[in-house]
mmCIF file of N, CA and C in Angstrom:
data_model
loop_
_atom_site.group_PDB
_atom_site.id
_atom_site.type_symbol
_atom_site.label_atom_id
_atom_site.label_comp_id
_atom_site.label_asym_id
_atom_site.label_seq_id
_atom_site.Cartn_x
_atom_site.Cartn_y
_atom_site.Cartn_z
ATOM 1 N N MET A 1 115.279 137.620 26.373
ATOM 2 C CA MET A 1 116.219 136.573 26.880
ATOM 3 C C MET A 1 116.696 136.832 27.689
ATOM 4 N N THR A 2 117.613 136.597 29.002
ATOM 5 C CA THR A 2 118.318 137.070 30.239
ATOM 6 C C THR A 2 119.594 137.303 29.518
ATOM 7 N N ASP A 3 120.167 137.804 29.487
ATOM 8 C CA ASP A 3 121.767 138.461 29.503
ATOM 9 C C ASP A 3 122.953 137.613 30.844
ATOM 10 N N GLN A 4 123.581 136.667 30.117
ATOM 11 C CA GLN A 4 124.398 136.053 30.680
ATOM 12 C C GLN A 4 126.060 136.570 31.300
ATOM 13 N N LEU A 5 126.195 137.950 30.814
ATOM 14 C CA LEU A 5 127.409 138.474 31.116
ATOM 15 C C LEU A 5 126.533 139.597 32.408
ATOM 16 N N VAL A 6 125.108 139.761 32.291
ATOM 17 C CA VAL A 6 124.756 140.244 33.869
ATOM 18 C C VAL A 6 124.769 139.548 34.524
ATOM 19 N N GLN A 7 123.666 138.378 33.820
ATOM 20 C CA GLN A 7 124.243 137.620 35.641
ATOM 21 C C GLN A 7 124.795 137.472 36.430
ATOM 22 N N PHE A 8 126.170 136.818 35.871
ATOM 23 C CA PHE A 8 127.705 136.360 36.333
ATOM 24 C C PHE A 8 128.392 137.819 36.703
ATOM 25 N N SER A 9 127.283 138.825 36.297
ATOM 26 C CA SER A 9 127.858 140.311 37.173
ATOM 27 C C SER A 9 126.846 140.506 38.405
ATOM 28 N N ASP A 10 125.945 140.654 39.188
ATOM 29 C CA ASP A 10 125.097 140.184 39.545
ATOM 30 C C ASP A 10 125.460 139.367 40.324
ATOM 31 N N ALA A 11 125.700 138.863 40.376
ATOM 32 C CA ALA A 11 125.818 137.118 40.841
ATOM 33 C C ALA A 11 127.613 137.074 41.233
ATOM 34 N N LEU A 12 128.090 138.127 40.718
ATOM 35 C CA LEU A 12 129.997 138.444 41.950
ATOM 36 C C LEU A 12 129.576 139.677 42.983
ATOM 37 N N ALA A 13 128.523 140.332 41.832
ATOM 38 C CA ALA A 13 128.522 141.582 43.331
ATOM 39 C C ALA A 13 127.951 140.803 44.148
ATOM 40 N N ALA A 14 127.370 140.368 43.942
ATOM 41 C CA ALA A 14 126.736 139.843 45.075
ATOM 42 C C ALA A 14 126.754 139.076 46.712
ATOM 43 N N ARG A 15 127.643 138.120 45.363
ATOM 44 C CA ARG A 15 128.969 137.560 46.198
ATOM 45 C C ARG A 15 130.168 138.442 47.066
ATOM 46 N N VAL A 16 130.958 139.163 46.881
ATOM 47 C CA VAL A 16 131.378 140.115 47.094
ATOM 48 C C VAL A 16 130.678 140.604 48.069
ATOM 49 N N GLU A 17 128.727 141.323 48.685
ATOM 50 C CA GLU A 17 128.720 141.815 49.412
ATOM 51 C C GLU A 17 128.217 140.535 50.496
ATOM 52 N N PHE A 18 127.770 139.758 50.275
ATOM 53 C CA PHE A 18 127.747 138.326 51.219
ATOM 54 C C PHE A 18 129.106 138.599 51.890
ATOM 55 N N THR A 19 130.433 138.579 50.612
ATOM 56 C CA THR A 19 132.089 137.900 51.758
ATOM 57 C C THR A 19 132.245 139.523 53.370
ATOM 58 N N LYS A 20 131.418 140.651 52.180
ATOM 59 C CA LYS A 20 132.032 141.667 53.220
ATOM 60 C C LYS A 20 132.603 141.644 54.277
ATOM 61 N N PRO A 21 131.666 141.417 55.129
ATOM 62 C CA PRO A 21 131.982 140.462 56.618
ATOM 63 C C PRO A 21 133.125 140.516 57.104
ATOM 64 N N THR A 22 133.730 139.595 56.646
ATOM 65 C CA THR A 22 135.125 138.494 56.199
ATOM 66 C C THR A 22 136.231 139.844 56.289
ATOM 67 N N ALA A 23 136.415 140.466 55.204
ATOM 68 C CA ALA A 23 137.723 140.897 54.933
ATOM 69 C C ALA A 23 137.654 142.286 56.016
ATOM 70 N N VAL A 24 138.573 143.269 55.921
ATOM 71 C CA VAL A 24 138.198 144.271 57.671
ATOM 72 C C VAL A 24 139.839 144.501 56.593
ATOM 73 N N ALA A 25 139.864 146.197 56.765
ATOM 74 C CA ALA A 25 141.644 146.698 56.843
ATOM 75 C C ALA A 25 142.275 147.042 58.407
ATOM 76 N N LEU A 26 143.569 146.682 57.928
ATOM 77 C CA LEU A 26 144.073 146.804 59.507
ATOM 78 C C LEU A 26 144.732 148.468 59.174
ATOM 79 N N ARG A 27 144.781 149.639 59.858
ATOM 80 C CA ARG A 27 145.384 150.026 59.085
ATOM 81 C C ARG A 27 147.080 150.765 59.492
ATOM 82 N N LEU A 28 147.733 151.450 58.853
ATOM 83 C CA LEU A 28 148.930 151.732 58.811
ATOM 84 C C LEU A 28 148.922 152.637 59.189
ATOM 85 N N ALA A 29 150.052 153.705 58.956
ATOM 86 C CA ALA A 29 150.746 154.919 59.288
ATOM 87 C C ALA A 29 149.938 155.872 56.730
ATOM 88 N N HIS A 30 149.766 156.693 57.807
ATOM 89 C CA HIS A 30 149.854 158.228 56.978
ATOM 90 C C HIS A 30 148.376 157.435 55.700
ATOM 91 N N GLU A 31 147.363 156.828 56.130
ATOM 92 C CA GLU A 31 146.156 156.452 55.734
ATOM 93 C C GLU A 31 146.203 155.060 54.679
ATOM 94 N N ARG A 32 146.889 154.747 54.867
ATOM 95 C CA ARG A 32 147.162 153.145 54.067
ATOM 96 C C ARG A 32 146.820 151.939 55.199
ATOM 97 N N TYR A 33 146.625 151.373 54.713
ATOM 98 C CA TYR A 33 145.847 149.936 55.267
ATOM 99 C C TYR A 33 146.024 148.891 54.853
ATOM 100 N N VAL A 34 146.338 147.769 55.134
ATOM 101 C CA VAL A 34 145.916 146.577 54.212
ATOM 102 C C VAL A 34 144.576 145.269 54.530
ATOM 103 N N SER A 35 144.342 144.169 53.600
ATOM 104 C CA SER A 35 143.344 143.628 53.529
ATOM 105 C C SER A 35 143.668 142.257 54.670
ATOM 106 N N GLY A 36 142.860 142.274 56.098
ATOM 107 C CA GLY A 36 142.504 140.870 57.154
ATOM 108 C C GLY A 36 141.919 140.315 56.936
ATOM 109 N N ILE A 37 141.370 138.791 56.933
ATOM 110 C CA ILE A 37 140.377 138.265 56.824
ATOM 111 C C ILE A 37 139.361 136.978 58.094
ATOM 112 N N VAL A 38 138.696 137.559 58.410
ATOM 113 C CA VAL A 38 138.639 137.576 60.056
ATOM 114 C C VAL A 38 138.502 135.565 60.064
ATOM 115 N N TRP A 39 139.491 135.285 60.553
ATOM 116 C CA TRP A 39 139.330 133.841 60.723
ATOM 117 C C TRP A 39 137.911 133.281 61.277
ATOM 118 N N ARG A 40 138.095 133.267 62.011
ATOM 119 C CA ARG A 40 137.681 133.179 63.773
ATOM 120 C C ARG A 40 137.200 134.114 64.211
ATOM 121 N N PRO A 41 136.293 134.326 65.491
ATOM 122 C CA PRO A 41 135.228 135.313 65.723
ATOM 123 C C PRO A 41 136.295 136.194 66.499
ATOM 124 N N ASP A 42 137.214 135.642 66.939
ATOM 125 C CA ASP A 42 138.274 136.135 67.890
ATOM 126 C C ASP A 42 139.904 137.195 67.081
ATOM 127 N N ALA A 43 139.690 135.715 65.433
ATOM 128 C CA ALA A 43 141.364 135.609 65.594
ATOM 129 C C ALA A 43 141.482 136.035 64.056
ATOM 130 N N ILE A 44 142.312 137.853 63.317
ATOM 131 C CA ILE A 44 141.976 137.905 62.185
ATOM 132 C C ILE A 44 143.812 137.484 61.623
ATOM 133 N N VAL A 45 143.480 137.698 60.284
ATOM 134 C CA VAL A 45 144.904 136.337 59.526
ATOM 135 C C VAL A 45 145.356 136.983 58.305
ATOM 136 N N ALA A 46 146.863 138.004 58.170
ATOM 137 C CA ALA A 46 147.031 138.754 57.374
ATOM 138 C C ALA A 46 148.542 138.547 56.638
ATOM 139 N N SER A 47 148.250 139.360 56.154
ATOM 140 C CA SER A 47 150.169 139.496 55.692
ATOM 141 C C SER A 47 151.302 139.590 56.239
ATOM 142 N N GLU A 48 151.636 138.951 57.067
ATOM 143 C CA GLU A 48 152.691 138.513 58.112
ATOM 144 C C GLU A 48 153.774 140.154 57.428
ATOM 145 N N GLN A 49 154.052 139.750 55.552
ATOM 146 C CA GLN A 49 155.320 140.934 55.059
ATOM 147 C C GLN A 49 154.687 142.376 55.418
ATOM 148 N N SER A 50 153.317 142.933 54.926
ATOM 149 C CA SER A 50 152.850 143.730 54.795
ATOM 150 C C SER A 50 152.679 144.774 56.395
ATOM 151 N N LEU A 51 152.685 143.389 57.177
ATOM 152 C CA LEU A 51 153.083 144.623 58.848
ATOM 153 C C LEU A 51 153.530 145.272 58.830
ATOM 154 N N PRO A 52 153.788 145.887 59.412
ATOM 155 C CA PRO A 52 154.482 147.172 60.290
ATOM 156 C C PRO A 52 155.078 146.436 61.964
ATOM 157 N N ARG A 53 156.624 146.110 62.751
ATOM 158 C CA ARG A 53 157.069 145.680 63.858
ATOM 159 C C ARG A 53 156.202 146.625 64.577
ATOM 160 N N ARG A 54 154.266 145.902 65.297
ATOM 161 C CA ARG A 54 154.260 146.964 65.672
ATOM 162 C C ARG A 54 153.260 145.378 66.901
ATOM 163 N N ASP A 55 153.212 145.428 67.796
ATOM 164 C CA ASP A 55 151.932 144.835 68.728
ATOM 165 C C ASP A 55 150.460 144.632 68.755
ATOM 166 N N GLU A 56 150.057 146.317 68.373
ATOM 167 C CA GLU A 56 148.882 146.198 67.490
ATOM 168 C C GLU A 56 148.122 147.963 66.775
ATOM 169 N N PHE A 57 147.265 147.268 66.219
ATOM 170 C CA PHE A 57 146.856 147.271 64.996
ATOM 171 C C PHE A 57 144.672 148.567 65.071
ATOM 172 N N GLU A 58 144.720 149.506 64.183
ATOM 173 C CA GLU A 58 143.400 150.163 64.399
ATOM 174 C C GLU A 58 143.025 148.718 63.458
ATOM 175 N N VAL A 59 141.183 148.124 63.300
ATOM 176 C CA VAL A 59 141.260 146.978 62.574
ATOM 177 C C VAL A 59 140.026 148.099 62.266
ATOM 178 N N VAL A 60 138.444 148.264 61.411
ATOM 179 C CA VAL A 60 138.058 148.541 60.346
ATOM 180 C C VAL A 60 137.204 147.654 59.494
ATOM 181 N N ILE A 61 136.146 147.682 60.564
ATOM 182 C CA ILE A 61 135.091 146.652 60.033
ATOM 183 C C ILE A 61 134.572 146.888 59.036
ATOM 184 N N ALA A 62 134.074 146.061 58.363
ATOM 185 C CA ALA A 62 132.058 146.450 57.372
ATOM 186 C C ALA A 62 131.159 147.220 58.683
ATOM 187 N N GLY A 63 131.035 148.520 57.465
ATOM 188 C CA GLY A 63 130.325 150.041 58.468
ATOM 189 C C GLY A 63 130.826 150.812 58.886
ATOM 190 N N GLY A 64 132.387 150.742 59.179
ATOM 191 C CA GLY A 64 132.835 151.636 58.902
ATOM 192 C C GLY A 64 133.243 151.526 60.515
ATOM 193 N N ALA A 65 132.855 150.913 61.498
ATOM 194 C CA ALA A 65 133.042 151.002 62.793
ATOM 195 C C ALA A 65 134.821 150.132 63.046
ATOM 196 N N VAL A 66 135.566 150.752 64.189
ATOM 197 C CA VAL A 66 136.532 151.211 64.253
ATOM 198 C C VAL A 66 136.697 149.766 65.863
ATOM 199 N N THR A 67 137.650 148.895 65.792
ATOM 200 C CA THR A 67 138.340 148.373 67.148
ATOM 201 C C THR A 67 140.253 147.946 66.836
ATOM 202 N N THR A 68 140.008 147.123 67.697
ATOM 203 C CA THR A 68 141.749 147.450 68.420
ATOM 204 C C THR A 68 142.032 145.439 67.854
ATOM 205 N N ALA A 69 143.600 145.552 67.749
ATOM 206 C CA ALA A 69 143.701 143.629 67.419
ATOM 207 C C ALA A 69 145.228 143.886 67.700
ATOM 208 N N LYS A 70 145.656 142.733 68.554
ATOM 209 C CA LYS A 70 147.160 142.946 68.979
ATOM 210 C C LYS A 70 147.845 141.475 68.181
ATOM 211 N N VAL A 71 148.609 141.573 67.581
ATOM 212 C CA VAL A 71 149.717 140.706 67.228
ATOM 213 C C VAL A 71 149.458 139.056 68.099
ATOM 214 N N ALA A 72 148.886 138.539 67.170
ATOM 215 C CA ALA A 72 149.159 136.550 68.270
ATOM 216 C C ALA A 72 150.339 136.392 67.636
ATOM 217 N N GLY A 73 150.948 136.211 66.781
ATOM 218 C CA GLY A 73 151.660 135.787 66.127
ATOM 219 C C GLY A 73 151.926 135.741 65.332
ATOM 220 N N ARG A 74 153.301 135.695 64.213
ATOM 221 C CA ARG A 74 153.734 136.098 62.871
ATOM 222 C C ARG A 74 154.668 134.889 62.912
ATOM 223 N N ASP A 75 154.837 134.414 61.351
ATOM 224 C CA ASP A 75 155.738 133.330 60.697
ATOM 225 C C ASP A 75 156.148 133.310 59.365
ATOM 226 N N SER A 76 157.018 134.411 59.557
ATOM 227 C CA SER A 76 157.926 134.721 58.203
ATOM 228 C C SER A 76 158.053 133.572 57.090
ATOM 229 N N SER A 77 158.138 132.710 57.117
ATOM 230 C CA SER A 77 158.254 131.437 56.609
ATOM 231 C C SER A 77 156.793 131.246 55.178
ATOM 232 N N THR A 78 155.479 130.694 56.772
ATOM 233 C CA THR A 78 154.901 131.404 55.729
ATOM 234 C C THR A 78 153.716 132.549 55.116
ATOM 235 N N ASN A 79 154.489 133.220 55.559
ATOM 236 C CA ASN A 79 154.370 134.870 55.738
ATOM 237 C C ASN A 79 152.771 135.229 55.762
ATOM 238 N N ILE A 80 152.795 134.789 57.042
ATOM 239 C CA ILE A 80 150.706 134.861 57.553
ATOM 240 C C ILE A 80 151.082 135.420 59.252
ATOM 241 N N ALA A 81 150.301 136.652 59.441
ATOM 242 C CA ALA A 81 150.190 136.652 60.701
ATOM 243 C C ALA A 81 149.154 136.388 61.536
ATOM 244 N N VAL A 82 148.903 136.368 62.414
ATOM 245 C CA VAL A 82 147.105 136.128 62.845
ATOM 246 C C VAL A 82 147.188 137.449 64.189
ATOM 247 N N LEU A 83 145.766 137.850 64.637
ATOM 248 C CA LEU A 83 145.957 138.751 64.908
ATOM 249 C C LEU A 83 145.061 138.719 66.049
ATOM 250 N N ARG A 84 144.784 139.013 67.391
ATOM 251 C CA ARG A 84 143.597 139.062 68.436
ATOM 252 C C ARG A 84 142.549 140.112 68.301
ATOM 253 N N VAL A 85 141.446 139.530 67.705
ATOM 254 C CA VAL A 85 140.979 140.824 68.664
ATOM 255 C C VAL A 85 140.017 140.775 69.680
ATOM 256 N N GLN A 86 140.195 142.562 70.859
ATOM 257 C CA GLN A 86 138.911 141.759 72.025
ATOM 258 C C GLN A 86 137.736 141.544 72.315
ATOM 259 N N GLU A 87 137.079 142.329 70.892
ATOM 260 C CA GLU A 87 135.796 141.618 70.824
ATOM 261 C C GLU A 87 135.631 140.962 69.709
ATOM 262 N N PRO A 88 134.369 139.850 70.082
ATOM 263 C CA PRO A 88 134.025 138.619 69.184
ATOM 264 C C PRO A 88 133.841 139.896 67.616
ATOM 265 N N LEU A 89 134.087 139.461 66.901
ATOM 266 C CA LEU A 89 133.490 140.164 65.326
ATOM 267 C C LEU A 89 133.057 139.392 64.235
ATOM 268 N N ALA A 90 131.505 139.863 63.530
ATOM 269 C CA ALA A 90 130.805 138.927 63.082
ATOM 270 C C ALA A 90 131.519 138.886 61.335
ATOM 271 N N SER A 91 131.156 138.108 60.902
ATOM 272 C CA SER A 91 131.400 137.128 59.209
ATOM 273 C C SER A 91 130.857 136.322 58.729
ATOM 274 N N SER A 92 130.304 136.555 57.588
ATOM 275 C CA SER A 92 129.753 135.126 56.851
ATOM 276 C C SER A 92 131.112 133.751 56.535
ATOM 277 N N SER A 93 130.560 133.024 56.212
ATOM 278 C CA SER A 93 131.112 132.160 55.680
ATOM 279 C C SER A 93 131.914 131.999 54.688
ATOM 280 N N ILE A 94 132.711 131.130 55.029
ATOM 281 C CA ILE A 94 133.824 131.683 53.529
ATOM 282 C C ILE A 94 132.994 129.764 52.851
ATOM 283 N N THR A 95 132.849 129.958 51.922
ATOM 284 C CA THR A 95 132.993 128.226 51.395
ATOM 285 C C THR A 95 134.458 127.681 50.424
ATOM 286 N N THR A 96 134.389 127.549 50.985
ATOM 287 C CA THR A 96 135.869 126.491 49.719
ATOM 288 C C THR A 96 135.271 124.923 49.064
ATOM 289 N N SER A 97 136.568 125.114 48.443
ATOM 290 C CA SER A 97 136.451 124.203 46.975
ATOM 291 C C SER A 97 136.945 123.901 47.057
ATOM 292 N N GLU A 98 138.133 122.910 46.180
ATOM 293 C CA GLU A 98 138.625 122.862 46.021
ATOM 294 C C GLU A 98 139.481 123.268 44.721
ATOM 295 N N ALA A 99 140.979 123.202 44.849
ATOM 296 C CA ALA A 99 142.052 124.724 43.793
ATOM 297 C C ALA A 99 141.831 123.766 42.302
ATOM 298 N N ARG A 100 141.165 124.290 41.465
ATOM 299 C CA ARG A 100 141.738 123.478 40.227
ATOM 300 C C ARG A 100 141.747 124.775 38.887
ATOM 301 N N ALA A 101 143.119 125.010 38.386
ATOM 302 C CA ALA A 101 143.577 125.385 36.937
ATOM 303 C C ALA A 101 142.309 125.599 36.039
ATOM 304 N N GLY A 102 142.436 126.818 35.802
ATOM 305 C CA GLY A 102 141.230 127.627 35.428
ATOM 306 C C GLY A 102 140.055 128.220 35.224
ATOM 307 N N ALA A 103 140.093 128.184 37.021
ATOM 308 C CA ALA A 103 138.380 128.163 38.400
ATOM 309 C C ALA A 103 138.738 129.581 37.838
ATOM 310 N N VAL A 104 137.475 130.048 38.392
ATOM 311 C CA VAL A 104 137.371 131.733 38.677
ATOM 312 C C VAL A 104 137.241 131.938 40.440
ATOM 313 N N VAL A 105 138.038 132.400 40.296
ATOM 314 C CA VAL A 105 137.978 133.224 41.941
ATOM 315 C C VAL A 105 137.955 135.227 41.626
ATOM 316 N N ILE A 106 137.424 134.801 43.004
ATOM 317 C CA ILE A 106 137.259 136.289 43.172
ATOM 318 C C ILE A 106 137.905 136.993 44.582
ATOM 319 N N ALA A 107 138.992 137.581 44.475
ATOM 320 C CA ALA A 107 139.660 137.836 45.307
ATOM 321 C C ALA A 107 138.983 138.846 46.425
ATOM 322 N N ILE A 108 138.832 139.214 47.673
ATOM 323 C CA ILE A 108 137.943 140.625 48.088
ATOM 324 C C ILE A 108 138.451 140.857 49.344
ATOM 325 N N GLY A 109 138.732 141.875 49.408
ATOM 326 C CA GLY A 109 140.233 142.877 50.947
ATOM 327 C C GLY A 109 139.122 143.744 50.763
ATOM 328 N N ALA A 110 139.045 144.490 51.529
ATOM 329 C CA ALA A 110 138.465 145.703 52.698
ATOM 330 C C ALA A 110 139.417 147.291 52.374
ATOM 331 N N ASP A 111 138.464 148.095 51.752
ATOM 332 C CA ASP A 111 138.700 149.501 51.693
ATOM 333 C C ASP A 111 139.143 150.534 52.346
ATOM 334 N N GLY A 112 139.275 150.032 53.551
ATOM 335 C CA GLY A 112 139.869 150.741 55.319
ATOM 336 C C GLY A 112 138.626 151.868 55.153
ATOM 337 N N THR A 113 137.415 151.821 54.312
ATOM 338 C CA THR A 113 136.291 152.939 55.285
ATOM 339 C C THR A 113 135.240 152.349 55.170
ATOM 340 N N GLY A 114 134.886 150.600 55.931
ATOM 341 C CA GLY A 114 133.597 150.074 55.878
ATOM 342 C C GLY A 114 133.664 149.711 54.745
ATOM 343 N N GLY A 115 134.176 149.611 53.670
ATOM 344 C CA GLY A 115 134.166 149.004 52.471
ATOM 345 C C GLY A 115 134.540 147.299 51.683
ATOM 346 N N ALA A 116 134.417 146.883 50.487
ATOM 347 C CA ALA A 116 134.890 146.123 50.413
ATOM 348 C C ALA A 116 136.051 146.060 49.268
ATOM 349 N N SER A 117 136.793 145.950 48.317
ATOM 350 C CA SER A 117 137.054 145.893 47.145
ATOM 351 C C SER A 117 137.313 144.233 47.031
ATOM 352 N N ALA A 118 137.242 143.889 45.679
ATOM 353 C CA ALA A 118 137.142 142.918 45.106
ATOM 354 C C ALA A 118 138.204 142.976 43.723
ATOM 355 N N ARG A 119 138.666 141.814 43.055
ATOM 356 C CA ARG A 119 139.070 141.710 42.316
ATOM 357 C C ARG A 119 139.007 139.655 41.654
ATOM 358 N N LEU A 120 138.055 140.345 39.940
ATOM 359 C CA LEU A 120 137.815 138.391 39.744
ATOM 360 C C LEU A 120 139.176 138.296 38.926
ATOM 361 N N GLY A 121 140.132 136.856 38.735
ATOM 362 C CA GLY A 121 140.766 136.214 38.611
ATOM 363 C C GLY A 121 140.753 134.660 38.082
ATOM 364 N N VAL A 122 141.707 134.407 37.653
ATOM 365 C CA VAL A 122 141.717 132.946 36.547
ATOM 366 C C VAL A 122 142.663 132.465 38.395
ATOM 367 N N VAL A 123 142.813 130.680 38.634
ATOM 368 C CA VAL A 123 143.417 129.882 39.369
ATOM 369 C C VAL A 123 144.811 129.559 38.441
ATOM 370 N N ASN A 124 145.303 129.758 38.474
ATOM 371 C CA ASN A 124 146.605 129.314 36.974
ATOM 372 C C ASN A 124 146.972 127.772 37.341
ATOM 373 N N THR A 125 147.552 127.879 38.875
ATOM 374 C CA THR A 125 148.350 125.875 38.626
ATOM 375 C C THR A 125 148.092 125.564 39.800
ATOM 376 N N ALA A 126 147.513 124.258 39.483
ATOM 377 C CA ALA A 126 146.981 124.309 41.326
ATOM 378 C C ALA A 126 147.445 122.444 41.422
ATOM 379 N N GLY A 127 148.132 121.961 42.888
ATOM 380 C CA GLY A 127 148.573 121.377 43.373
ATOM 381 C C GLY A 127 148.729 120.752 44.377
ATOM 382 N N PRO A 128 149.832 120.159 44.595
ATOM 383 C CA PRO A 128 149.920 119.096 46.335
ATOM 384 C C PRO A 128 151.053 120.385 46.910
ATOM 385 N N GLU A 129 151.246 120.173 48.611
ATOM 386 C CA GLU A 129 151.689 121.253 49.332
ATOM 387 C C GLU A 129 152.813 121.370 48.748
ATOM 388 N N TRP A 130 153.569 122.985 48.989
ATOM 389 C CA TRP A 130 154.966 122.813 48.336
ATOM 390 C C TRP A 130 155.409 124.185 50.236
ATOM 391 N N HIS A 131 156.649 123.928 49.479
ATOM 392 C CA HIS A 131 156.867 124.830 50.544
ATOM 393 C C HIS A 131 157.398 125.763 50.212
ATOM 394 N N SER A 132 157.234 127.440 50.996
ATOM 395 C CA SER A 132 158.157 128.443 50.710
ATOM 396 C C SER A 132 159.210 128.622 50.369
ATOM 397 N N SER A 133 159.349 129.982 49.734
ATOM 398 C CA SER A 133 161.001 129.496 49.363
ATOM 399 C C SER A 133 161.571 130.305 50.286
ATOM 400 N N ARG A 134 160.947 130.474 52.175
ATOM 401 C CA ARG A 134 161.347 130.575 53.130
ATOM 402 C C ARG A 134 161.564 129.923 54.551
ATOM 403 N N GLY A 135 160.357 128.499 53.845
ATOM 404 C CA GLY A 135 160.719 126.760 54.434
ATOM 405 C C GLY A 135 159.705 126.808 55.069
ATOM 406 N N GLY A 136 158.885 127.836 54.778
ATOM 407 C CA GLY A 136 157.166 126.897 55.366
ATOM 408 C C GLY A 136 156.054 126.552 54.429
#
């Protein structure tokens, strides 16, 4: 008999490995970084509040190669920053589905060396469009 927990674990690990090219690390000061997501081959999306006020960042992509990206725009009302890279980045396609309370989700990030980090969670609530506390 096959262990269902092992199957589930293997499926999660495979999903993280497949999506690893989608997560990048934006280097900050003193060995710190934040994760970003390759939204399009020339654009990375990251948390606006996590990025210092700079125009350019080093980007560590899957496998450890380093490139640079310039801030294309910041929106503090939605906490989104978009950065443009000079050369297109490869990424895996992200599949989306309707958010449902109780659905299992994987949050994928970058570990700062070209690898991935992952967290497993459950959607707490899902509903219609909302406005952030900052109006976005």
